[in-house]
PDB file of C-alpha atoms in Angstrom:
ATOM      1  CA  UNK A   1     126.939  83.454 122.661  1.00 61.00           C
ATOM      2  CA  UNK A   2     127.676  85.219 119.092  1.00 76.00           C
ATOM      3  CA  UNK A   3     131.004  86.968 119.642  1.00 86.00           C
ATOM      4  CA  UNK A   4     130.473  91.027 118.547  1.00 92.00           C
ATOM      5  CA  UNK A   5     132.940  93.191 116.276  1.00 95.00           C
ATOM      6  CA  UNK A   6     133.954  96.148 117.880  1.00 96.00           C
ATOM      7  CA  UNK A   7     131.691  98.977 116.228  1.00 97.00           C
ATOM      8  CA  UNK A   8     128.669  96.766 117.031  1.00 97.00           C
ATOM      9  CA  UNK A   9     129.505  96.314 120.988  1.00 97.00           C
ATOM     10  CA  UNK A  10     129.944 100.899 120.450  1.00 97.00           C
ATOM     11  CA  UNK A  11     126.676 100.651 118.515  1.00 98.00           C
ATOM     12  CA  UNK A  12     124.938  99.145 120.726  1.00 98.00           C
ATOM     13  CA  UNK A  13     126.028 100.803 123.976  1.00 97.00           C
ATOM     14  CA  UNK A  14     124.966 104.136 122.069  1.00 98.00           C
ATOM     15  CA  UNK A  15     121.235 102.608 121.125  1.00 98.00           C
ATOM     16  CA  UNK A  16     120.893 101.768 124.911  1.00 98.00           C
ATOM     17  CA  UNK A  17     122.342 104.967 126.156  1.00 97.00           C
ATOM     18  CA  UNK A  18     120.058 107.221 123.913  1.00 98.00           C
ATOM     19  CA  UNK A  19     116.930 105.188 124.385  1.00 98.00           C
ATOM     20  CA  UNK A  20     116.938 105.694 128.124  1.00 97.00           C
ATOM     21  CA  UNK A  21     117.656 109.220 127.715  1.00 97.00           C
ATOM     22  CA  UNK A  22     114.412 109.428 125.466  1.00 98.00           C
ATOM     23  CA  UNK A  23     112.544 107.729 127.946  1.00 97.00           C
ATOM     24  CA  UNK A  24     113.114 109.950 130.474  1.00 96.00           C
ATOM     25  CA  UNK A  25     111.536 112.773 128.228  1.00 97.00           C
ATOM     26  CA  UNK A  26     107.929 113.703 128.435  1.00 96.00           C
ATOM     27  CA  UNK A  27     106.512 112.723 124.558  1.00 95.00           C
ATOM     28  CA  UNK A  28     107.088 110.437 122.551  1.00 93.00           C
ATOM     29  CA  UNK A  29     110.389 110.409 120.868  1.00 94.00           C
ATOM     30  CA  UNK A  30     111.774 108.672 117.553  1.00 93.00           C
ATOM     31  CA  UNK A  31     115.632 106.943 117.233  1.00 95.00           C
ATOM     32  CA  UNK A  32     116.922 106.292 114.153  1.00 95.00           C
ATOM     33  CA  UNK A  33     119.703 103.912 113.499  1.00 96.00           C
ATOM     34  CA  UNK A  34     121.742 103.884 110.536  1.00 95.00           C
ATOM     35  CA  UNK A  35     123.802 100.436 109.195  1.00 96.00           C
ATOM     36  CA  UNK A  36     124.947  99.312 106.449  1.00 94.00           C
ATOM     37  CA  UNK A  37     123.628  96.205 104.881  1.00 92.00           C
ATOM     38  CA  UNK A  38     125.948  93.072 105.954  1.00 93.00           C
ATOM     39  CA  UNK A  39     126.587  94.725 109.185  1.00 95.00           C
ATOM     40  CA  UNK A  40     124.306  92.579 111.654  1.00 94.00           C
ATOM     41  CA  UNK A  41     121.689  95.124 112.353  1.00 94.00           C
ATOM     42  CA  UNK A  42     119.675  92.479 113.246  1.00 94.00           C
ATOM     43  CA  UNK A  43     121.971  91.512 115.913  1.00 95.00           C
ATOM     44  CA  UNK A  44     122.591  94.376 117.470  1.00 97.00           C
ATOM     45  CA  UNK A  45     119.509  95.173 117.849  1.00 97.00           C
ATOM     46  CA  UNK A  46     118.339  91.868 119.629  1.00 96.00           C
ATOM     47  CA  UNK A  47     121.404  92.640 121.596  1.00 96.00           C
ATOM     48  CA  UNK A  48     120.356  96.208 122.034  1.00 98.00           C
ATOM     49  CA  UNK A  49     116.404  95.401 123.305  1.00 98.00           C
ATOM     50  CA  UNK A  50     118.094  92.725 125.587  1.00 96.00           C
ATOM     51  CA  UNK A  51     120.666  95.290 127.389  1.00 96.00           C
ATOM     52  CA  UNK A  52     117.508  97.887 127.431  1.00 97.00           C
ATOM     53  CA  UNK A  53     115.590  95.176 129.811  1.00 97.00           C
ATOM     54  CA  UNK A  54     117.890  93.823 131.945  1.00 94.00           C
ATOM     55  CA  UNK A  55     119.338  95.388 135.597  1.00 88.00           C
ATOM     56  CA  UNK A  56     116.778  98.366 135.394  1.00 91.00           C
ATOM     57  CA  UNK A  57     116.659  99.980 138.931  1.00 90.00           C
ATOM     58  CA  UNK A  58     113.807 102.015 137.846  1.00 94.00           C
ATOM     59  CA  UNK A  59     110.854  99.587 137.583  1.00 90.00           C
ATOM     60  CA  UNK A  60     110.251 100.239 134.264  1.00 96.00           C
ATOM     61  CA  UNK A  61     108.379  97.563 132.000  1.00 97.00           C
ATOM     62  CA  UNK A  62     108.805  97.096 128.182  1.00 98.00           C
ATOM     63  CA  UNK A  63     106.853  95.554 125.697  1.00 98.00           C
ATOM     64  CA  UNK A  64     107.901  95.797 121.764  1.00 98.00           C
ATOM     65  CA  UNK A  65     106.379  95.700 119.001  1.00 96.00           C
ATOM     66  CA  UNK A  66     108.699  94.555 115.385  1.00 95.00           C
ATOM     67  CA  UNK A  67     107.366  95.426 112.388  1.00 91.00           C
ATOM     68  CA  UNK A  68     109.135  94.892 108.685  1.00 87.00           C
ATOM     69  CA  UNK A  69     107.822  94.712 105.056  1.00 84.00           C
ATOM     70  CA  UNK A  70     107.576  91.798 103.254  1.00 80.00           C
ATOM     71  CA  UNK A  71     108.687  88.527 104.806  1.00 83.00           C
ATOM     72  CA  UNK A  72     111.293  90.163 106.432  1.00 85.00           C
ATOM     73  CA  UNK A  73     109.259  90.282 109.946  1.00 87.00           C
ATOM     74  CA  UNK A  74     109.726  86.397 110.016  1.00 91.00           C
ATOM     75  CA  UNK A  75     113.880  86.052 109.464  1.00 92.00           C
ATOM     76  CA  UNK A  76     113.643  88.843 112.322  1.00 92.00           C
ATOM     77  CA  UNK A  77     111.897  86.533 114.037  1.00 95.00           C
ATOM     78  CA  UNK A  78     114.170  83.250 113.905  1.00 95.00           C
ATOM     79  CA  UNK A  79     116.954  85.266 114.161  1.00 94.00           C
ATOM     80  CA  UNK A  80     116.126  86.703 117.700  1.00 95.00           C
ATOM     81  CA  UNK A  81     114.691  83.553 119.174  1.00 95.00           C
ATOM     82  CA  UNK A  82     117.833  81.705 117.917  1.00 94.00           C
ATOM     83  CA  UNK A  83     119.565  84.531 119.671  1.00 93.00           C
ATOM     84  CA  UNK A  84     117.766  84.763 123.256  1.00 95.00           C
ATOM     85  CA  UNK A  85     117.418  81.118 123.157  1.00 92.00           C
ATOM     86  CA  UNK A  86     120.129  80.230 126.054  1.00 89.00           C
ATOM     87  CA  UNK A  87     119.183  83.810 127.909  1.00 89.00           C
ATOM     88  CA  UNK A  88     115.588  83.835 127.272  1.00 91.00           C
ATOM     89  CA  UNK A  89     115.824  87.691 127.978  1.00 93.00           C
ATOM     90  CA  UNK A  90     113.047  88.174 125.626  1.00 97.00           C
ATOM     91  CA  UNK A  91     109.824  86.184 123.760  1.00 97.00           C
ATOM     92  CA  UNK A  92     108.644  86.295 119.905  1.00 97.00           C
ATOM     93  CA  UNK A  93     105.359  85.573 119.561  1.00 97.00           C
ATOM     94  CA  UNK A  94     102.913  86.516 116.245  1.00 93.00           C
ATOM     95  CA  UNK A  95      99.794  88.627 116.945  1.00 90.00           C
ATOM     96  CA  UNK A  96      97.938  85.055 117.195  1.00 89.00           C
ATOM     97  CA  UNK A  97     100.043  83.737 119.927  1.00 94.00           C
ATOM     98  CA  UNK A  98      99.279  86.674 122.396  1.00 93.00           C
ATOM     99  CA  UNK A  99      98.027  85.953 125.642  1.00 93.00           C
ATOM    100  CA  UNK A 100      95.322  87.855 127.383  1.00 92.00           C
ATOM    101  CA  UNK A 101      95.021  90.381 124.065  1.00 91.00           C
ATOM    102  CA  UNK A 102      98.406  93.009 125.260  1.00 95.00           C
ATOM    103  CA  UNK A 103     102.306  92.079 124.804  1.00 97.00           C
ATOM    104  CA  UNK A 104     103.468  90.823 127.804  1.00 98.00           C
ATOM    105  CA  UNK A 105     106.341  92.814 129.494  1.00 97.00           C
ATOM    106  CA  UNK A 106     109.480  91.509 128.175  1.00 97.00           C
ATOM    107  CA  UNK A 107     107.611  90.013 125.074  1.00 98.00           C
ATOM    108  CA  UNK A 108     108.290  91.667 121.211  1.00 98.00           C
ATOM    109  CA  UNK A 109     105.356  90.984 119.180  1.00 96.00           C
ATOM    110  CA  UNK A 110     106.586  90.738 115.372  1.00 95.00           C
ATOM    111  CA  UNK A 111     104.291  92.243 112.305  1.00 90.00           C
ATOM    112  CA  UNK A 112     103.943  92.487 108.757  1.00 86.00           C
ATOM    113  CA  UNK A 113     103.987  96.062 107.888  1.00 78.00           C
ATOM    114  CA  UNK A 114     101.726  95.650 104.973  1.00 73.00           C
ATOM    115  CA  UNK A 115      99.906  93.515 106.854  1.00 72.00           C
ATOM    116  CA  UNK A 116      98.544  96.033 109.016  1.00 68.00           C
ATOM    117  CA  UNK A 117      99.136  99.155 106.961  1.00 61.00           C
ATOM    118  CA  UNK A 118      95.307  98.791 105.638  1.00 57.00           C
ATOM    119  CA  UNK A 119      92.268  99.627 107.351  1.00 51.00           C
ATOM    120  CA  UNK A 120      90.169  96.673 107.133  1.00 51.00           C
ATOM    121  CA  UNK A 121      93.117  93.872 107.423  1.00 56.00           C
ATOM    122  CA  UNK A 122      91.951  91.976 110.488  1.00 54.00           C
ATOM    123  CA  UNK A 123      94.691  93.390 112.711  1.00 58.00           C
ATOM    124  CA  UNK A 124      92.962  96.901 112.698  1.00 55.00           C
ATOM    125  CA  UNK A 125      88.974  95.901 112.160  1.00 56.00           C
ATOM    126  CA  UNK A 126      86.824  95.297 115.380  1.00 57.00           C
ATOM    127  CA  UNK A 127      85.465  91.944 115.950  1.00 56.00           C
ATOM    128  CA  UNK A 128      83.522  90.346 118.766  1.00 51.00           C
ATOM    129  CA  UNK A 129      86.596  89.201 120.388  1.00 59.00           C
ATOM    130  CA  UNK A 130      88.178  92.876 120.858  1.00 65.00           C
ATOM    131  CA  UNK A 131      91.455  91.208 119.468  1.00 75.00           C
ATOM    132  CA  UNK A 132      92.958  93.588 117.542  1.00 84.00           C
ATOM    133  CA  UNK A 133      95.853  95.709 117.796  1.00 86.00           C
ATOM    134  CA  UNK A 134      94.170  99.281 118.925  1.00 85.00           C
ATOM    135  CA  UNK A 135      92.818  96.979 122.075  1.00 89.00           C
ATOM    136  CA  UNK A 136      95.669  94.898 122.501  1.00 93.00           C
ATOM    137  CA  UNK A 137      98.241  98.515 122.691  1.00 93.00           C
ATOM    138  CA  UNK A 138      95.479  99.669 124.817  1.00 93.00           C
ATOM    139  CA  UNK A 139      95.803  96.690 127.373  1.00 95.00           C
ATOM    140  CA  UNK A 140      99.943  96.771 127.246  1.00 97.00           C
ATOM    141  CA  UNK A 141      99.597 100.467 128.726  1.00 97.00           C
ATOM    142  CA  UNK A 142      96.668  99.974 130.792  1.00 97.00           C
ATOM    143  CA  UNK A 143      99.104  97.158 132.222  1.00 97.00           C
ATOM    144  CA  UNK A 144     102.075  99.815 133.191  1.00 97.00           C
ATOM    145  CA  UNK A 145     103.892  99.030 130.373  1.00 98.00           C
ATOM    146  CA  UNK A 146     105.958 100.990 127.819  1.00 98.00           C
ATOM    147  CA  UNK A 147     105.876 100.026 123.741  1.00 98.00           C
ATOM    148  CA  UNK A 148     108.809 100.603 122.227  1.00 97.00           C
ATOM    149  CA  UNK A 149     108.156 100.156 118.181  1.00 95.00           C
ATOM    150  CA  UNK A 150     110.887  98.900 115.965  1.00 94.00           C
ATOM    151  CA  UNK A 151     110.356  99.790 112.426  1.00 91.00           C
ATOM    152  CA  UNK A 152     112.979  97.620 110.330  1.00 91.00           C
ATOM    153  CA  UNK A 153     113.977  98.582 106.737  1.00 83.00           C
ATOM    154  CA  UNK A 154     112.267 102.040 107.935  1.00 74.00           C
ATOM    155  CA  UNK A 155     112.766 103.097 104.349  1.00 62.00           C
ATOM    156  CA  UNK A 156     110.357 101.314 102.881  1.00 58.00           C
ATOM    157  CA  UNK A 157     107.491 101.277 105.891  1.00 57.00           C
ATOM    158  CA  UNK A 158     107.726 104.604 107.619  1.00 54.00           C
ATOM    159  CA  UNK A 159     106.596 107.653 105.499  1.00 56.00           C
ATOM    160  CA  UNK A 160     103.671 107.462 104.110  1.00 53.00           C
ATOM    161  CA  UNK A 161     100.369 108.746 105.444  1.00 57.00           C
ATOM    162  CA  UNK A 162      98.856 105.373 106.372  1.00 54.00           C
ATOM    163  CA  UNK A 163     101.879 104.206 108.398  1.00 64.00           C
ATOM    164  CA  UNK A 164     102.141 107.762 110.105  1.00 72.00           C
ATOM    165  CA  UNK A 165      98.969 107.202 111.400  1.00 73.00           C
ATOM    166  CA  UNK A 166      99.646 103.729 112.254  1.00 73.00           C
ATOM    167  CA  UNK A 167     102.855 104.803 114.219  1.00 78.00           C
ATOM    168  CA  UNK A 168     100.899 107.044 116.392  1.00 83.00           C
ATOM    169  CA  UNK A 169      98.022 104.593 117.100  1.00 82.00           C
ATOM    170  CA  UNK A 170     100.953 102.291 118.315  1.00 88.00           C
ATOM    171  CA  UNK A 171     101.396 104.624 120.937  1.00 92.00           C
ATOM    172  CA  UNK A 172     105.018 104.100 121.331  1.00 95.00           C
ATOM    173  CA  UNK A 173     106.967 105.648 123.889  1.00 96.00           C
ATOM    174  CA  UNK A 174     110.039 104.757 121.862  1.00 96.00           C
ATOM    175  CA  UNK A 175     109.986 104.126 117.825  1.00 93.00           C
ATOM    176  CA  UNK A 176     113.351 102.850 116.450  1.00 95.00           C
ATOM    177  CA  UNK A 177     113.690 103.017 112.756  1.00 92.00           C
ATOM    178  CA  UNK A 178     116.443 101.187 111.626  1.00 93.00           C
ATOM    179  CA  UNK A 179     117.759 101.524 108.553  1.00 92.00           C
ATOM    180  CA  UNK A 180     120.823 101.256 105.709  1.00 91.00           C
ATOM    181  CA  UNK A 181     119.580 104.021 104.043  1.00 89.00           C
ATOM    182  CA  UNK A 182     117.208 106.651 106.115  1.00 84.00           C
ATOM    183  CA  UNK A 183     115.174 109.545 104.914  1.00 76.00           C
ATOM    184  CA  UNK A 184     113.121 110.692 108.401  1.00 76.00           C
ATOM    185  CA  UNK A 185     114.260 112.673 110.872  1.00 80.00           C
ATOM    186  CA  UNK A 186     114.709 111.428 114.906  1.00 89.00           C
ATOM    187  CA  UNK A 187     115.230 112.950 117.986  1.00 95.00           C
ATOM    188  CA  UNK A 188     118.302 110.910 118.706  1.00 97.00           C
ATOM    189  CA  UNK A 189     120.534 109.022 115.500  1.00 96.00           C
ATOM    190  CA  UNK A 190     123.268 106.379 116.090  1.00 97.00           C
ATOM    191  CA  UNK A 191     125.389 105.856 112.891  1.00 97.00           C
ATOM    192  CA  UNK A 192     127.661 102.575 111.986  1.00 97.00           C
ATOM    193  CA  UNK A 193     129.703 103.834 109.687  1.00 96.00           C
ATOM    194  CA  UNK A 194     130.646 101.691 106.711  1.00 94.00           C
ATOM    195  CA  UNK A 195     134.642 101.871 106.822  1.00 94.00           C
ATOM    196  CA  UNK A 196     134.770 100.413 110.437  1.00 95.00           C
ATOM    197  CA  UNK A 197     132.674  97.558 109.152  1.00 95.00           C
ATOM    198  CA  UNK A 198     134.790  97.144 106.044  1.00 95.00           C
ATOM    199  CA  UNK A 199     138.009  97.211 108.765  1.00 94.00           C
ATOM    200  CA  UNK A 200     136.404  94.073 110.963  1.00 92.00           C
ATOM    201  CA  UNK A 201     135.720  92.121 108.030  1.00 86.00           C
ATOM    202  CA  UNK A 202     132.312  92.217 107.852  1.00 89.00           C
ATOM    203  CA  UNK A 203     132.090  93.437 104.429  1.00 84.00           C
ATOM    204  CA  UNK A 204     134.278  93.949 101.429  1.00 76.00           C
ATOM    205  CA  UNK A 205     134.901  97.538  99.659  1.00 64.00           C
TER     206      UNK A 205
END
């Protein structure tokens, strides 16, 4: 198990805390969470989506969906499964490896943004099969269970008009936009700031 610095253990009992809050809300509600670069917000997030899952008394069921521009989506990837793979708390698949066209509970599927932030990319287009990702959110809900969308790098994915309408055909109960440098508002932030990540070593001044 990766040993955590301080402010990331805080961080991520904040992301947790705030997220159920939001899902108690009626509506769908929008996080943002602000790192610095170098600070392992890929970490705690894996560690965040893990604590979110596990011990729930309330019967709820998640399914995520990670999206990031570029290539980015796949080091997300390896990173997590390298991360969950003693626990197994949670499975990365690619939209090809989904079973029974939905996310299973428990299950983050991870996406290009750019790969499905045009209209006729064969993520969004009908096709004989129904496997694309309006049917495939529609079966996840249909199933009882929540999507909670994280939107990596948020910066560069989140504000145009394309990828506004994207985020609502998601249907997320949850979106998490995480990000060094954000420009979007959220109903709930949580904020690493960059001195106690300078004071744990993580970075240099």
């Amino acid at each position: 198990m990766i040993e955590l610095r301080n402010y990331q253990e805080k961080a991520i009992r904040q992301l947790r805390d705030k997220a159920n809050e939001l899902l108690e809300l009626k509506g769908e509600k929008t996080m943002v969470f602000k790192s610095p670069t170098g600070s392992g917000k890929t970490l705690m997030m894996a560690r965040f989506l893990s604590k979110l899952v596990e011990f729930r008394l309330d019967n709820k069921a998640f399914s995520f969906i990670w999206t990031a521009p570029r290539k980015l989506h796949i080091q997300s990837k390896a990173k997590l499964e390298e991360y969950y793979e003693d626990t197994k708390a949670l499975k990365c698949v690619e939209f090809e490896e989904l079973q029974d066209t939905q996310i299973q509970e428990e299950e983050i599927l991870f996406m290009n943004w750019e790969s499905i932030n045009k209209s006729d990319n064969i993520y969004i287009r009908d096709n004989e099969r129904d496997f694309n990702l309006s049917h495939v959110i529609q079966n996840t809900l249909v199933a009882g269970r929540i999507i909670v969308l994280i939107i990596d790098e948020s910066h560069h994915s989140a504000t145009t008009d394309i990828s506004q309408e994207l985020i609502q055909m998601m249907k997320a109960k949850l979106t998490v936009e995480v990000s060094a440098t954000p420009n979007m508002p959220g109903d709930e932030k949580v904020t690493v700031h960059r001195e106690h990540v300078i004071a744990e070593g993580m970075i240099k001044k």
